[in-house]
Short mmCIF file of C-alpha atoms and ligand atoms in Angstrom, two decimals:
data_model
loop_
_atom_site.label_atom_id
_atom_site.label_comp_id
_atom_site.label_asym_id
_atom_site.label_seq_id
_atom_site.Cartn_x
_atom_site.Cartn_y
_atom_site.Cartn_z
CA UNK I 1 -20.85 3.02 4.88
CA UNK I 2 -19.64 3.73 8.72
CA UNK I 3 -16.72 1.90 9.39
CA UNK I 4 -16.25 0.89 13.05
CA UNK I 5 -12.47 0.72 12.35
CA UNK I 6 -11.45 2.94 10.12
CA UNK I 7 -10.63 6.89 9.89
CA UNK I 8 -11.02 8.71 6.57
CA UNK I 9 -9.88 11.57 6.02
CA UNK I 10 -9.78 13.81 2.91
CA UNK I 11 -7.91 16.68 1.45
CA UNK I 12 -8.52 17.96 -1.97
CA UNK I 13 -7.55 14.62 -4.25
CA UNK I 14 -5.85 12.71 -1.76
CA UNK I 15 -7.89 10.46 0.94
CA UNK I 16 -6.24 8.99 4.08
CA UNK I 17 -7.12 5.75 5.38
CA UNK I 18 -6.53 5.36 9.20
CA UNK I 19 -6.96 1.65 10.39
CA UNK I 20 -7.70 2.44 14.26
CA UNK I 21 -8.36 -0.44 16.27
CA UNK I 22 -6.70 0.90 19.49
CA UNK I 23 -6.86 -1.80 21.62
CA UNK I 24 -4.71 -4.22 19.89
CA UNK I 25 -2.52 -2.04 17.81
CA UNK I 26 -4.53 -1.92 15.08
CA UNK I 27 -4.00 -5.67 14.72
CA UNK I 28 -6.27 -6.63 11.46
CA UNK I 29 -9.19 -8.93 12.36
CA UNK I 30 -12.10 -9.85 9.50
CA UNK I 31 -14.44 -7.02 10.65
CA UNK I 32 -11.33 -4.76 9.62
CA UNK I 33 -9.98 -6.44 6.37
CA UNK I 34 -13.73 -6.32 4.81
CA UNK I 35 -13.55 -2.83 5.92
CA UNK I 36 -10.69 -2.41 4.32
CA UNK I 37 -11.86 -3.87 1.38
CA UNK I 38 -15.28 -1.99 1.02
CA UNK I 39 -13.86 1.25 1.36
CA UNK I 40 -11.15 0.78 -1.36
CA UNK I 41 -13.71 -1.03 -3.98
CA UNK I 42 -16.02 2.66 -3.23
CA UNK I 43 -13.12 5.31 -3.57
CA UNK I 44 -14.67 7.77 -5.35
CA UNK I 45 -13.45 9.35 -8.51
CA UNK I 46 -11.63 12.16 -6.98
CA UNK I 47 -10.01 10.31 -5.16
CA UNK I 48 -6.30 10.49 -6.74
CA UNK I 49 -3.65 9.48 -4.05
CA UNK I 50 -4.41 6.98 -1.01
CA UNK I 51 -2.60 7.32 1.94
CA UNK I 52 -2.90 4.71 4.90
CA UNK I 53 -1.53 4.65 7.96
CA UNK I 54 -2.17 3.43 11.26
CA UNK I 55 -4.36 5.22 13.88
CA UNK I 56 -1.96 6.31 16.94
CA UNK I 57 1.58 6.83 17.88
CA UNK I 58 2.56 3.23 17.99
CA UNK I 59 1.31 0.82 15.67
CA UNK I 60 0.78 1.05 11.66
CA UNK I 61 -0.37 -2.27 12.30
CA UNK I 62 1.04 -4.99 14.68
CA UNK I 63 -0.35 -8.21 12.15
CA UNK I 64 -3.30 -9.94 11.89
CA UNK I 65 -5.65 -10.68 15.15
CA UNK I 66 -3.95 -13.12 16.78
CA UNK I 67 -6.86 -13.58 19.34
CA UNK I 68 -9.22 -14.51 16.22
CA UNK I 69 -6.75 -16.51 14.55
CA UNK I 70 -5.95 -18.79 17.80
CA UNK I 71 -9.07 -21.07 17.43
CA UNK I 72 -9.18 -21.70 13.59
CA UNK I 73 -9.03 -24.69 12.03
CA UNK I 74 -7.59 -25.36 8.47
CA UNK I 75 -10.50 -24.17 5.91
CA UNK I 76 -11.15 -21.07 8.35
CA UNK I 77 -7.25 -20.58 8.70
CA UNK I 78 -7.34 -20.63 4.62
CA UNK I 79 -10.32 -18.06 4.01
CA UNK I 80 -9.18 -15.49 6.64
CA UNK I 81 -5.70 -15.61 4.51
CA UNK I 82 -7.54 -15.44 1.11
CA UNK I 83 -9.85 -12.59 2.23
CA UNK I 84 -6.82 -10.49 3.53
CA UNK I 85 -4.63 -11.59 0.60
CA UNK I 86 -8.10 -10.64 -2.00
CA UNK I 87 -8.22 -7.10 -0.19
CA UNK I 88 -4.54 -6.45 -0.28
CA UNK I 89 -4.26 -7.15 -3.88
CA UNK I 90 -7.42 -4.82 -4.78
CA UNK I 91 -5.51 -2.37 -2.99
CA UNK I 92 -2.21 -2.76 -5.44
CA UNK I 93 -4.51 -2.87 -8.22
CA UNK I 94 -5.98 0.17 -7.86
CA UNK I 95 -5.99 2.41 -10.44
CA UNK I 96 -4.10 5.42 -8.20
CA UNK I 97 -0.77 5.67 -6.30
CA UNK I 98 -1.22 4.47 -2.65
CA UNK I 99 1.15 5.18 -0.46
CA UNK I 100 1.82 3.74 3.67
CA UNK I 101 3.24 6.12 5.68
CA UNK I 102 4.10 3.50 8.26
CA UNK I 103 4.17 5.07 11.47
CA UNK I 104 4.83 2.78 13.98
CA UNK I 105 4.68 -1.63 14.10
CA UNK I 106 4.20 -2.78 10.80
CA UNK I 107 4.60 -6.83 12.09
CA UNK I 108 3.23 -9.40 10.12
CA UNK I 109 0.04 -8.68 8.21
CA UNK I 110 0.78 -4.81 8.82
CA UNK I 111 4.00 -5.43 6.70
CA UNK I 112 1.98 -7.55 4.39
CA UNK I 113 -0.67 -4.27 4.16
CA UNK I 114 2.50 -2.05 3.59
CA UNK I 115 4.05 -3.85 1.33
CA UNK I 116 0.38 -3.89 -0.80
CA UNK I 117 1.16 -0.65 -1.41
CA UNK I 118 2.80 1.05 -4.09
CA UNK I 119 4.99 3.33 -2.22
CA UNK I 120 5.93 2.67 2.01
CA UNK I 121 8.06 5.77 3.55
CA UNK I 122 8.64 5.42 7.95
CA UNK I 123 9.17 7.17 10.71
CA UNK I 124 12.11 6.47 12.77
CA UNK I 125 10.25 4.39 15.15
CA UNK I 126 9.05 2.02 12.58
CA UNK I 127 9.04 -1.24 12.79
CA UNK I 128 9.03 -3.96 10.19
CA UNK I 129 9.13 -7.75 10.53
CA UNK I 130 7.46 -11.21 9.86
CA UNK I 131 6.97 -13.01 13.17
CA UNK I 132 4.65 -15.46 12.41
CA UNK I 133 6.88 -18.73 12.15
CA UNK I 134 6.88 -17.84 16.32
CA UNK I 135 2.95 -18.27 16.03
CA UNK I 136 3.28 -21.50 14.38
CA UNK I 137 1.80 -20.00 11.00
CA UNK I 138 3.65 -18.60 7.92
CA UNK I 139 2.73 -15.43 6.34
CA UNK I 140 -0.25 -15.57 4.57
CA UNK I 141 -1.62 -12.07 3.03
CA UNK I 142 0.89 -12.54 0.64
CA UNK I 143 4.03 -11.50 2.84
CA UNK I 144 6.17 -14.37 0.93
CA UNK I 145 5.60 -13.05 -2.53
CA UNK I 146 6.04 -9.74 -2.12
CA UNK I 147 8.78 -9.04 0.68
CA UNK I 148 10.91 -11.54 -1.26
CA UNK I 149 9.80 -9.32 -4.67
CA UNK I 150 10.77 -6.27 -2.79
CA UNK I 151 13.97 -7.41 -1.06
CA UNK I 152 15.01 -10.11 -2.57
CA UNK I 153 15.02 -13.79 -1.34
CA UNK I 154 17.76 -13.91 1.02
CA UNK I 155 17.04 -11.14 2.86
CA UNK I 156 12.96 -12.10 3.14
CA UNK I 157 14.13 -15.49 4.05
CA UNK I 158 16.19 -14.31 6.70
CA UNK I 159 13.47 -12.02 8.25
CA UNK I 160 10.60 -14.99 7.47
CA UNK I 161 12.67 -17.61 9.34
CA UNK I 162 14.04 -15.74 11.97
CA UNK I 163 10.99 -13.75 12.82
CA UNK I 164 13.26 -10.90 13.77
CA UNK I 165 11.71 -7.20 13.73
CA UNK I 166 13.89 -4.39 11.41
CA UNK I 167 14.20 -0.82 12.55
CA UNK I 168 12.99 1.56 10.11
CA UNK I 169 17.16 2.73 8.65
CA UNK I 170 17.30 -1.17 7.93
CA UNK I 171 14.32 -0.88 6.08
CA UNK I 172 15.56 1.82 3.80
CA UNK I 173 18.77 -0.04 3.67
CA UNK I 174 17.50 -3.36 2.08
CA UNK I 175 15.01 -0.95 -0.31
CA UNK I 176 11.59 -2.13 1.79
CA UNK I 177 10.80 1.76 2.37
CA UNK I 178 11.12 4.91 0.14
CA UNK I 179 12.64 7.15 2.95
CA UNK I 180 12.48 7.66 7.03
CA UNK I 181 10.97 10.18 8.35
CA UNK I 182 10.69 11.98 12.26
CA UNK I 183 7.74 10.99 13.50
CA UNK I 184 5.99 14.18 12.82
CA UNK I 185 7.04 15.14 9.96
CA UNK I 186 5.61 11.46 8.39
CA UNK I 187 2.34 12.46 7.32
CA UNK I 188 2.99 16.14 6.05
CA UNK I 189 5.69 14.18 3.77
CA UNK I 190 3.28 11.34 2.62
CA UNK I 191 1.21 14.32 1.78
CA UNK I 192 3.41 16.02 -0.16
CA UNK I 193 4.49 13.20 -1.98
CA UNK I 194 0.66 12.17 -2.34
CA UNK I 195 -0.02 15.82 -3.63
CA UNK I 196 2.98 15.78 -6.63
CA UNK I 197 1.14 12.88 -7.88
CA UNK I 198 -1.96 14.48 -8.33
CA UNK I 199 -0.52 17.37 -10.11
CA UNK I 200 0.15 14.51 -13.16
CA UNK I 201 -1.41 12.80 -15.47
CA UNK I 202 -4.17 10.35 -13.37
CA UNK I 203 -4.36 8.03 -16.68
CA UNK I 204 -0.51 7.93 -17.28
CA UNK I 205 -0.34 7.18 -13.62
CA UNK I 206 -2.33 4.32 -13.75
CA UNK I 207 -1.27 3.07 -17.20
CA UNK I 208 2.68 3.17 -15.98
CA UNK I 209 1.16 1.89 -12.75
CA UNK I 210 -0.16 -1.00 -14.77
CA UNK I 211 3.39 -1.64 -16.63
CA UNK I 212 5.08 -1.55 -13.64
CA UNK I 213 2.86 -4.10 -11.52
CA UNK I 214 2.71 -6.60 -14.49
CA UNK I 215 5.89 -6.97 -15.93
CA UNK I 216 7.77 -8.30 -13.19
CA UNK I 217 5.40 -11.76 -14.47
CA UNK I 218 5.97 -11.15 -18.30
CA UNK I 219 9.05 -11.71 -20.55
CA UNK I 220 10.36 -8.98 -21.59
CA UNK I 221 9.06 -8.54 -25.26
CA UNK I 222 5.67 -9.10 -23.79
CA UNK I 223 6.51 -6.14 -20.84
CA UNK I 224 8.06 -3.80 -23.68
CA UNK I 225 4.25 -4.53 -25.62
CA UNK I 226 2.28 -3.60 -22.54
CA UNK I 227 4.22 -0.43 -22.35
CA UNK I 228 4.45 0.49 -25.80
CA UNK I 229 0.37 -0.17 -25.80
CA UNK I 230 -0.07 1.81 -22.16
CA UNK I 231 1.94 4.34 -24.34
CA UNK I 232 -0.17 4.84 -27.11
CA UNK I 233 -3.29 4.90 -24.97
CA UNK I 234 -1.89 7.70 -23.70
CA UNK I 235 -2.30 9.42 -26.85
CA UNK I 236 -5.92 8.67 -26.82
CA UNK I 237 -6.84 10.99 -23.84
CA UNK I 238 -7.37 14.45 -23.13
CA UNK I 239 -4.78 14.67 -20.63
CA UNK I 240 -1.68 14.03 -22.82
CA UNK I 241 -3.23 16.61 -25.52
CA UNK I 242 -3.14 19.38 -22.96
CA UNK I 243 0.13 18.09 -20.99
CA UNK I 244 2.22 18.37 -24.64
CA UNK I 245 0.01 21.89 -25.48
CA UNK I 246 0.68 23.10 -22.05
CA UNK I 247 4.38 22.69 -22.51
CA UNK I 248 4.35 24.28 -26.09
CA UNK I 249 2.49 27.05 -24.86
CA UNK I 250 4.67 27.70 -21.57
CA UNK I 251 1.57 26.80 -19.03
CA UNK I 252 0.37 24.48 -16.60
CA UNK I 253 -1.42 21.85 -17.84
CA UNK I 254 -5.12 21.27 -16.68
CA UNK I 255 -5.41 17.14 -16.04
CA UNK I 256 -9.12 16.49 -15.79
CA UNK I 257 -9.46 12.36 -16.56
CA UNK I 258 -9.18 10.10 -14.16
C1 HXC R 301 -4.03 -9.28 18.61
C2 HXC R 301 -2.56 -7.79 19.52
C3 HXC R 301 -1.69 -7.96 18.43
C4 HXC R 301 -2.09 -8.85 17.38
C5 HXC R 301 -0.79 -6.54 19.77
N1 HXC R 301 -1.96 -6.90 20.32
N2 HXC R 301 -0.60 -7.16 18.63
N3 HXC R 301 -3.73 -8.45 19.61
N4 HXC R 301 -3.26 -9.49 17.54
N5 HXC R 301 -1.35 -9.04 16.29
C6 HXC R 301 -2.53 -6.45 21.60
C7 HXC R 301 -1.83 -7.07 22.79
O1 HXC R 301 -2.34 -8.35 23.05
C8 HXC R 301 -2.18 -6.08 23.87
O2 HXC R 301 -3.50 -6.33 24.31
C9 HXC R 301 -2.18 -4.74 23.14
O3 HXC R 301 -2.32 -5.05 21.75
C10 HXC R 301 -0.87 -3.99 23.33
O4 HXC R 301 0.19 -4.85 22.97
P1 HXC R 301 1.43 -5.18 23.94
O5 HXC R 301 1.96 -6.49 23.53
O6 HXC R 301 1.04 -5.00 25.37
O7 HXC R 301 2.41 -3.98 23.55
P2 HXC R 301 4.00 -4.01 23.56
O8 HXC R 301 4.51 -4.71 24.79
O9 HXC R 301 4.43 -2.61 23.33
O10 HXC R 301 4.42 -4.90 22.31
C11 HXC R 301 4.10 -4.45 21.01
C12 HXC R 301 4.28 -5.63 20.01
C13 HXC R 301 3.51 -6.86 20.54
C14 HXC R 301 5.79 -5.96 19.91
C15 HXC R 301 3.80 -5.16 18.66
O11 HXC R 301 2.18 -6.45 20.79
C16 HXC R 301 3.48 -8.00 19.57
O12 HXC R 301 4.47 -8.73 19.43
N6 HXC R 301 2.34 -8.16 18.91
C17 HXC R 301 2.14 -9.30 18.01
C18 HXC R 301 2.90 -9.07 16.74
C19 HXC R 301 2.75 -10.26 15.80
O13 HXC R 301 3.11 -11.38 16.12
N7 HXC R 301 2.17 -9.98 14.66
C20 HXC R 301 1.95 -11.00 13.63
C21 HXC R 301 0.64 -11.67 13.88
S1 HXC R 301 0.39 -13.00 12.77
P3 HXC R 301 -3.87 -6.30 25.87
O14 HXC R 301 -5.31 -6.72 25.88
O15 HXC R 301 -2.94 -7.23 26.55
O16 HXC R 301 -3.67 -4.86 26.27
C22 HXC R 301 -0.03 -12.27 11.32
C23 HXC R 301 -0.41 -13.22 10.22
C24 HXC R 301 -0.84 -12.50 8.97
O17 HXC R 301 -0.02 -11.10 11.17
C25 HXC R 301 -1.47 -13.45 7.99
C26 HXC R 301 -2.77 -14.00 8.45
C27 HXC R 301 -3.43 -14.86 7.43
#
């Protein structure tokens, strides 16, 4: 499919989604989020890391479009939420790492689209924030769940109620990114990152992947099952046979399953 919004780009195992929607930051409007959402449901196999970012030096993505939003009543206000919240949780579901290299405004539902992923890292003129108690609306692709998962409740009620916008070394303070970056040197270090990943194992990726996204909701017992079960999958796949032989033998291993 052509996307009118988006710019993919590939190298070897990793592909980089650009949301580019110049005129308005790369604010997210429905055309966009199903976008979105088609082009992560058709990764293809070798597709190992995702990378996404925002097209331009300015905006990751400055929220959701406000100028489609402003006319809404309560059912559409609900299904534009649900569709962005359905795509943003395919995206943390996916079966590989994804990582935002957030490269500019991440306001709103950019923040919410960041924090979708597994892994966000900045550059210094970053942006993070959840203004949209000064629209009148709350968050509503998720931003509630997971910036208070990610930073705690205080803090995410502090930034939710006030509205105010974080610089990218406040981000990295409260744990929201991964590390901050120059500008230019962002997406050569999402790559690198992205590219260490791929040299593992893609099913013990996604299997710890899997532990790690579900047992925040289990008990414990039931999160130590899921891992010890992940664990002995592991066993089951070519990967771990020629990860364990590799190290015996003093090689690099060969990972071939996805
Ligand atoms: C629509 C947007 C937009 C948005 C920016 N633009 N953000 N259009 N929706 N979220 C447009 C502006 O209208 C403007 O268009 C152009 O992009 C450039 O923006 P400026 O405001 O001129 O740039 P600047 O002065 O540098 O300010 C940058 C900014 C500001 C601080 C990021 O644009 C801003 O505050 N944007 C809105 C941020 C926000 O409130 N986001 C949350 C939205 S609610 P023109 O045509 O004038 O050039 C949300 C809800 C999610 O995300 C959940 C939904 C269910």
């Amino acid at each position: 499919m052509e996307y009118e919004f988006l710019k993919i780009e590939r190298i070897d195992g990793i592909s980089i989604m650009k949301v580019s929607a110049p005129k308005s930051l790369n604010a997210l409007n429905s055309t966009i989020l199903r976008e979105i959402g088609d082009f992560v449901e058709n990764l293809d196999d070798t597709t190992r890391v995702l990378i996404i970012t925002g097209d331009g030096e300015k905006a990751f993505v400055a929220g959701a479009d406000i100028a489609e939003m402003a006319n809404l009543n309560e059912e559409e206000g609900y299904k534009f939420g649900a569709l962005g919240a359905k795509v943003f949780r395919r995206i943390e579901t996916l079966d590989i790492p994804v990582i935002a290299a957030v490269n500019g405004f991440a306001l709103g539902g950019g923040c919410e689209l960041a924090m979708a992923c597994d892994i966000r890292i900045a550059s210094n003129k970053a942006k993070f924030g959840q203004p949209e108690v000064g629209l009148g609306i709350t968050p509503g692709f998720s931003g509630t769940y997971r910036l208070a998962k990610l930073v705690g409740q205080g803090y995410a009620k502090e930034m939710i109620f006030t509205g105010k916008a974080i610089r990218a070394d406040e981000a990295l303070r409260i744990g929201l990114v991964n590390a901050v970056y120059e500008p230019e040197e962002l997406m050569p270090k999402a790559i690198e990152m992205a590219q260490k990943m791929t040299e593992n194992a893609p099913l013990a990726i996604k299997y710890a992947k899997q532990c790690i996204n579900e047992s925040y909701d289990l008990v414990v017992e039931d999160a130590m099952e899921l891992e010890s079960r992940n664990f002995g999958k592991c066993f089951a796949t070519q990967d771990q046979k020629d990860g364990m032989a590799a190290f015996l033998e003093k090689r690099k291993p060969v990972f071939n399953a996805k």
